[in-house]
């Protein structure tokens, strides 16, 4: 773990990306220090983006949640892996029929943004997309596997195996994809963190280079990997899935640039540097 006084470079960035679950809150348990830190960033002229791989909800849901929790977000400050997947489908698979394993909320978002969706009783489809589906049924899984075996391209919104909550971990999108893969032998193309489509979409939307961007998160294989693979400064906080022991066990190339117990310590660092302490 690096000494905080060596972390000045993270405070020279222009865009600060924040994972949500495990980084700024757990379920409905908000981290007050995260609210303070993000407020300080905005007051100093830095830009903020809330990005979550959790596509069981839409950006509008997160706008309401983040507002309720006290983060005062703007709509353009929120992005999900579902948004990245939809943009990919619109630009690279236009007009293709899609079977979606996802929540009703995600289903409505796909349809509202022009994706042609089929139901599980369809004979075939062009593409299967699986996501974090808290309304998952065996019928949905069976249909997804049937379509993939029939030749449908297989995509997944994000690779997270577990979603952290205030009551512990629950199975996430990666676990659902593992079921389909085990049954069909087909591995999906993943979106969200840590994949390049996400970095490219953020860079295009904000007009800020990767060199001027950093990401805060609680997972090595998504949040931190996004930074390590694509030239974005990566900062791990130990308030979610990853422990200090996990960092020590990871290969050197997979370790974050910096590690903090929480965003509280990063906020303290920002205040000390800007106050000349």
Short mmCIF file of C-alpha atoms in Angstrom, two decimals:
data_model
loop_
_atom_site.label_atom_id
_atom_site.label_comp_id
_atom_site.label_asym_id
_atom_site.label_seq_id
_atom_site.Cartn_x
_atom_site.Cartn_y
_atom_site.Cartn_z
CA UNK A 1 0.00 0.00 0.00
CA UNK A 2 1.47 3.35 -1.02
CA UNK A 3 2.03 6.22 1.35
CA UNK A 4 -0.67 8.87 1.00
CA UNK A 5 1.87 11.66 0.60
CA UNK A 6 2.99 10.02 -2.66
CA UNK A 7 -0.50 10.24 -4.15
CA UNK A 8 -0.41 13.81 -5.46
CA UNK A 9 -0.80 12.67 -9.12
CA UNK A 10 -4.40 11.52 -8.56
CA UNK A 11 -5.35 15.06 -7.59
CA UNK A 12 -3.99 16.44 -10.87
CA UNK A 13 -6.67 14.66 -12.93
CA UNK A 14 -9.62 16.37 -14.62
CA UNK A 15 -12.20 13.55 -14.60
CA UNK A 16 -12.91 11.33 -11.58
CA UNK A 17 -14.85 8.13 -12.27
CA UNK A 18 -16.57 6.49 -9.31
CA UNK A 19 -17.87 2.96 -9.08
CA UNK A 20 -21.01 2.94 -6.94
CA UNK A 21 -21.71 -0.29 -5.00
CA UNK A 22 -18.89 -0.81 -2.51
CA UNK A 23 -17.19 2.51 -3.30
CA UNK A 24 -19.59 5.35 -2.46
CA UNK A 25 -22.31 3.24 -0.80
CA UNK A 26 -23.39 -0.30 0.06
CA UNK A 27 -27.03 -0.85 -0.95
CA UNK A 28 -28.81 2.00 0.81
CA UNK A 29 -25.98 2.58 3.30
CA UNK A 30 -24.34 5.78 2.09
CA UNK A 31 -20.73 6.68 2.88
CA UNK A 32 -20.88 10.29 4.13
CA UNK A 33 -17.18 10.75 3.41
CA UNK A 34 -17.84 9.95 -0.25
CA UNK A 35 -20.41 12.76 -0.41
CA UNK A 36 -17.86 15.18 1.09
CA UNK A 37 -15.06 14.13 -1.25
CA UNK A 38 -17.17 14.42 -4.39
CA UNK A 39 -18.46 17.82 -3.24
CA UNK A 40 -14.87 18.99 -2.75
CA UNK A 41 -13.93 17.75 -6.22
CA UNK A 42 -16.76 19.71 -7.84
CA UNK A 43 -15.96 22.84 -5.83
CA UNK A 44 -12.37 22.68 -7.09
CA UNK A 45 -13.51 22.54 -10.74
CA UNK A 46 -12.90 18.83 -11.27
CA UNK A 47 -15.47 16.73 -13.14
CA UNK A 48 -17.20 13.63 -11.81
CA UNK A 49 -18.75 10.53 -13.41
CA UNK A 50 -20.69 7.83 -11.58
CA UNK A 51 -20.26 4.56 -13.48
CA UNK A 52 -21.71 1.25 -12.39
CA UNK A 53 -21.60 -2.17 -14.00
CA UNK A 54 -24.91 -2.91 -12.26
CA UNK A 55 -27.34 -2.90 -15.17
CA UNK A 56 -30.29 -4.21 -13.16
CA UNK A 57 -31.27 -0.53 -12.96
CA UNK A 58 -31.08 2.33 -15.46
CA UNK A 59 -29.35 5.70 -15.27
CA UNK A 60 -32.66 7.33 -14.32
CA UNK A 61 -32.90 5.00 -11.31
CA UNK A 62 -29.36 5.92 -10.25
CA UNK A 63 -30.13 9.62 -10.71
CA UNK A 64 -32.96 9.28 -8.20
CA UNK A 65 -30.92 7.11 -5.83
CA UNK A 66 -27.81 9.29 -5.85
CA UNK A 67 -29.97 12.39 -5.33
CA UNK A 68 -31.78 10.73 -2.43
CA UNK A 69 -28.47 9.69 -0.85
CA UNK A 70 -27.12 13.25 -1.05
CA UNK A 71 -24.67 13.21 -3.98
CA UNK A 72 -26.48 15.91 -5.99
CA UNK A 73 -25.72 14.34 -9.40
CA UNK A 74 -26.46 15.77 -12.82
CA UNK A 75 -28.01 13.38 -15.35
CA UNK A 76 -24.93 13.56 -17.57
CA UNK A 77 -22.75 12.42 -14.64
CA UNK A 78 -24.25 8.90 -14.65
CA UNK A 79 -23.50 5.93 -16.91
CA UNK A 80 -24.08 2.16 -16.64
CA UNK A 81 -22.86 -0.95 -18.44
CA UNK A 82 -26.39 -1.15 -19.86
CA UNK A 83 -25.83 2.22 -21.57
CA UNK A 84 -22.58 0.96 -23.11
CA UNK A 85 -24.27 -2.23 -24.34
CA UNK A 86 -27.18 -0.32 -25.87
CA UNK A 87 -24.83 2.05 -27.68
CA UNK A 88 -22.88 -0.91 -29.07
CA UNK A 89 -26.08 -2.54 -30.34
CA UNK A 90 -27.31 0.70 -31.93
CA UNK A 91 -24.03 1.46 -33.70
CA UNK A 92 -22.74 -2.02 -34.54
CA UNK A 93 -25.79 -4.34 -34.58
CA UNK A 94 -28.52 -2.01 -35.85
CA UNK A 95 -31.79 -3.76 -36.65
CA UNK A 96 -30.77 -7.09 -35.10
CA UNK A 97 -33.28 -8.95 -32.91
CA UNK A 98 -32.26 -9.34 -29.27
CA UNK A 99 -33.33 -11.66 -26.46
CA UNK A 100 -32.57 -9.95 -23.15
CA UNK A 101 -32.15 -11.66 -19.80
CA UNK A 102 -32.59 -8.68 -17.51
CA UNK A 103 -34.93 -6.85 -15.20
CA UNK A 104 -38.17 -5.24 -16.43
CA UNK A 105 -36.45 -1.90 -15.90
CA UNK A 106 -33.59 -2.80 -18.26
CA UNK A 107 -36.04 -4.37 -20.72
CA UNK A 108 -38.01 -1.11 -20.89
CA UNK A 109 -34.77 0.89 -21.37
CA UNK A 110 -33.62 -1.30 -24.27
CA UNK A 111 -37.01 -0.99 -25.96
CA UNK A 112 -37.26 2.77 -25.37
CA UNK A 113 -33.89 3.27 -27.04
CA UNK A 114 -34.84 1.38 -30.16
CA UNK A 115 -33.54 -2.16 -29.57
CA UNK A 116 -35.72 -4.83 -31.21
CA UNK A 117 -36.52 -7.33 -28.45
CA UNK A 118 -38.03 -10.80 -28.72
CA UNK A 119 -39.70 -12.89 -26.01
CA UNK A 120 -38.67 -16.34 -24.80
CA UNK A 121 -41.27 -18.08 -26.98
CA UNK A 122 -39.67 -16.78 -30.22
CA UNK A 123 -38.25 -19.39 -32.59
CA UNK A 124 -34.88 -17.65 -32.92
CA UNK A 125 -33.07 -14.32 -32.53
CA UNK A 126 -29.87 -12.69 -33.73
CA UNK A 127 -28.37 -11.81 -30.34
CA UNK A 128 -28.72 -12.90 -26.71
CA UNK A 129 -27.81 -10.35 -24.01
CA UNK A 130 -27.63 -11.46 -20.39
CA UNK A 131 -27.30 -9.09 -17.47
CA UNK A 132 -27.82 -8.82 -13.70
CA UNK A 133 -31.39 -10.07 -13.47
CA UNK A 134 -32.95 -10.06 -10.01
CA UNK A 135 -36.14 -11.48 -11.56
CA UNK A 136 -34.28 -14.43 -13.11
CA UNK A 137 -36.26 -17.60 -13.87
CA UNK A 138 -35.34 -20.99 -15.23
CA UNK A 139 -37.49 -20.23 -18.27
CA UNK A 140 -35.36 -17.18 -19.08
CA UNK A 141 -32.14 -19.17 -18.76
CA UNK A 142 -33.51 -22.01 -20.86
CA UNK A 143 -34.55 -19.60 -23.64
CA UNK A 144 -31.16 -17.87 -23.62
CA UNK A 145 -29.36 -21.20 -23.91
CA UNK A 146 -31.68 -22.36 -26.68
CA UNK A 147 -31.09 -19.22 -28.73
CA UNK A 148 -27.31 -19.37 -28.23
CA UNK A 149 -27.24 -23.04 -29.26
CA UNK A 150 -29.25 -22.02 -32.32
CA UNK A 151 -26.51 -19.63 -33.43
CA UNK A 152 -27.36 -16.34 -31.74
CA UNK A 153 -24.42 -14.09 -30.90
CA UNK A 154 -23.90 -13.96 -27.14
CA UNK A 155 -23.26 -10.67 -25.27
CA UNK A 156 -23.29 -9.73 -21.59
CA UNK A 157 -23.61 -6.26 -20.08
CA UNK A 158 -20.87 -6.88 -17.48
CA UNK A 159 -18.71 -9.63 -15.95
CA UNK A 160 -19.22 -9.07 -12.19
CA UNK A 161 -19.79 -12.37 -10.39
CA UNK A 162 -21.18 -10.83 -7.19
CA UNK A 163 -22.92 -7.61 -6.23
CA UNK A 164 -22.00 -6.22 -2.78
CA UNK A 165 -24.92 -5.17 -0.56
CA UNK A 166 -25.26 -4.12 3.06
CA UNK A 167 -26.27 -7.75 3.79
CA UNK A 168 -23.39 -9.40 1.90
CA UNK A 169 -22.82 -10.54 -1.69
CA UNK A 170 -25.52 -11.67 -4.11
CA UNK A 171 -25.04 -13.36 -7.55
CA UNK A 172 -24.48 -10.86 -10.35
CA UNK A 173 -24.29 -10.84 -14.16
CA UNK A 174 -21.10 -12.89 -14.41
CA UNK A 175 -22.66 -15.72 -12.43
CA UNK A 176 -25.66 -15.77 -14.77
CA UNK A 177 -23.38 -15.75 -17.81
CA UNK A 178 -21.43 -18.66 -16.30
CA UNK A 179 -24.64 -20.72 -16.28
CA UNK A 180 -25.25 -20.04 -19.98
CA UNK A 181 -21.61 -20.75 -20.82
CA UNK A 182 -21.66 -24.02 -18.87
CA UNK A 183 -24.75 -25.16 -20.77
CA UNK A 184 -23.82 -23.98 -24.27
CA UNK A 185 -20.03 -23.82 -24.30
CA UNK A 186 -20.27 -20.21 -25.55
CA UNK A 187 -18.54 -17.35 -23.74
CA UNK A 188 -20.14 -13.92 -24.18
CA UNK A 189 -18.58 -10.70 -25.35
CA UNK A 190 -18.67 -8.55 -22.19
CA UNK A 191 -19.25 -4.81 -21.84
CA UNK A 192 -18.95 -2.43 -18.90
CA UNK A 193 -15.75 -2.39 -16.87
CA UNK A 194 -12.98 -3.33 -17.70
CA UNK A 195 -13.61 -3.27 -21.46
CA UNK A 196 -12.39 -0.72 -24.00
CA UNK A 197 -15.89 0.18 -25.21
CA UNK A 198 -16.52 1.74 -21.80
CA UNK A 199 -13.32 3.80 -21.83
CA UNK A 200 -13.97 4.97 -25.39
CA UNK A 201 -17.56 5.96 -24.60
CA UNK A 202 -16.49 7.96 -21.53
CA UNK A 203 -13.67 9.71 -23.40
CA UNK A 204 -16.01 10.65 -26.24
CA UNK A 205 -18.78 11.86 -23.92
CA UNK A 206 -16.53 14.02 -21.74
CA UNK A 207 -13.81 15.08 -24.16
CA UNK A 208 -11.18 14.31 -21.53
CA UNK A 209 -8.23 12.05 -22.31
CA UNK A 210 -7.45 8.85 -20.44
CA UNK A 211 -4.25 10.46 -19.14
CA UNK A 212 -6.36 13.10 -17.36
CA UNK A 213 -8.79 10.55 -15.90
CA UNK A 214 -8.77 8.34 -12.81
CA UNK A 215 -11.12 5.68 -11.50
CA UNK A 216 -12.05 4.75 -7.93
CA UNK A 217 -13.46 1.29 -7.25
CA UNK A 218 -13.57 -1.73 -4.98
CA UNK A 219 -12.91 -4.55 -7.47
CA UNK A 220 -9.63 -5.62 -9.00
CA UNK A 221 -11.09 -7.41 -12.01
CA UNK A 222 -13.45 -4.63 -13.15
CA UNK A 223 -12.72 -1.16 -11.72
CA UNK A 224 -8.95 -1.51 -11.36
CA UNK A 225 -8.57 -3.61 -14.51
CA UNK A 226 -10.27 -0.83 -16.51
CA UNK A 227 -7.46 1.49 -15.50
CA UNK A 228 -4.61 -0.98 -15.82
CA UNK A 229 -5.65 -2.18 -19.27
CA UNK A 230 -6.42 1.21 -20.80
CA UNK A 231 -4.07 3.78 -19.27
CA UNK A 232 -6.38 5.26 -16.63
CA UNK A 233 -5.03 5.92 -13.11
CA UNK A 234 -6.64 3.34 -10.80
CA UNK A 235 -7.39 3.75 -7.09
CA UNK A 236 -8.73 0.88 -4.98
CA UNK A 237 -10.79 1.47 -1.84
CA UNK A 238 -11.28 -1.33 0.69
CA UNK A 239 -14.96 -0.64 1.43
CA UNK A 240 -16.39 -3.30 -0.87
CA UNK A 241 -15.36 -6.62 -2.38
CA UNK A 242 -11.55 -6.50 -2.41
CA UNK A 243 -9.39 -6.86 0.71
CA UNK A 244 -5.78 -5.85 1.31
CA UNK A 245 -4.88 -9.55 1.23
CA UNK A 246 -6.40 -9.83 -2.25
CA UNK A 247 -4.15 -7.01 -3.44
CA UNK A 248 -1.07 -8.72 -2.04
CA UNK A 249 -1.98 -11.97 -3.80
CA UNK A 250 -2.62 -10.30 -7.17
CA UNK A 251 0.01 -10.22 -9.89
CA UNK A 252 1.95 -6.96 -10.00
CA UNK A 253 0.39 -6.03 -13.34
CA UNK A 254 -3.12 -6.34 -11.85
CA UNK A 255 -2.57 -4.22 -8.76
CA UNK A 256 -4.00 -0.69 -8.50
CA UNK A 257 -1.83 2.39 -8.75
CA UNK A 258 -2.96 3.40 -5.26
CA UNK A 259 -4.86 1.79 -2.35
CA UNK A 260 -6.86 3.59 0.34
CA UNK A 261 -9.01 2.24 3.17
CA UNK A 262 -11.86 4.43 1.89
CA UNK A 263 -12.59 7.69 0.09
CA UNK A 264 -12.34 9.45 3.46
CA UNK A 265 -8.55 9.25 3.32
CA UNK A 266 -8.48 10.58 -0.25
CA UNK A 267 -10.64 13.50 0.83
CA UNK A 268 -8.25 14.23 3.71
CA UNK A 269 -5.34 14.16 1.26
CA UNK A 270 -7.12 16.62 -1.04
CA UNK A 271 -7.81 19.02 1.82
CA UNK A 272 -4.24 18.83 3.15
CA UNK A 273 -2.68 19.47 -0.26
CA UNK A 274 -5.03 22.32 -1.18
CA UNK A 275 -4.54 23.91 2.24
CA UNK A 276 -0.77 23.57 1.96
CA UNK A 277 -0.46 21.26 4.95
#
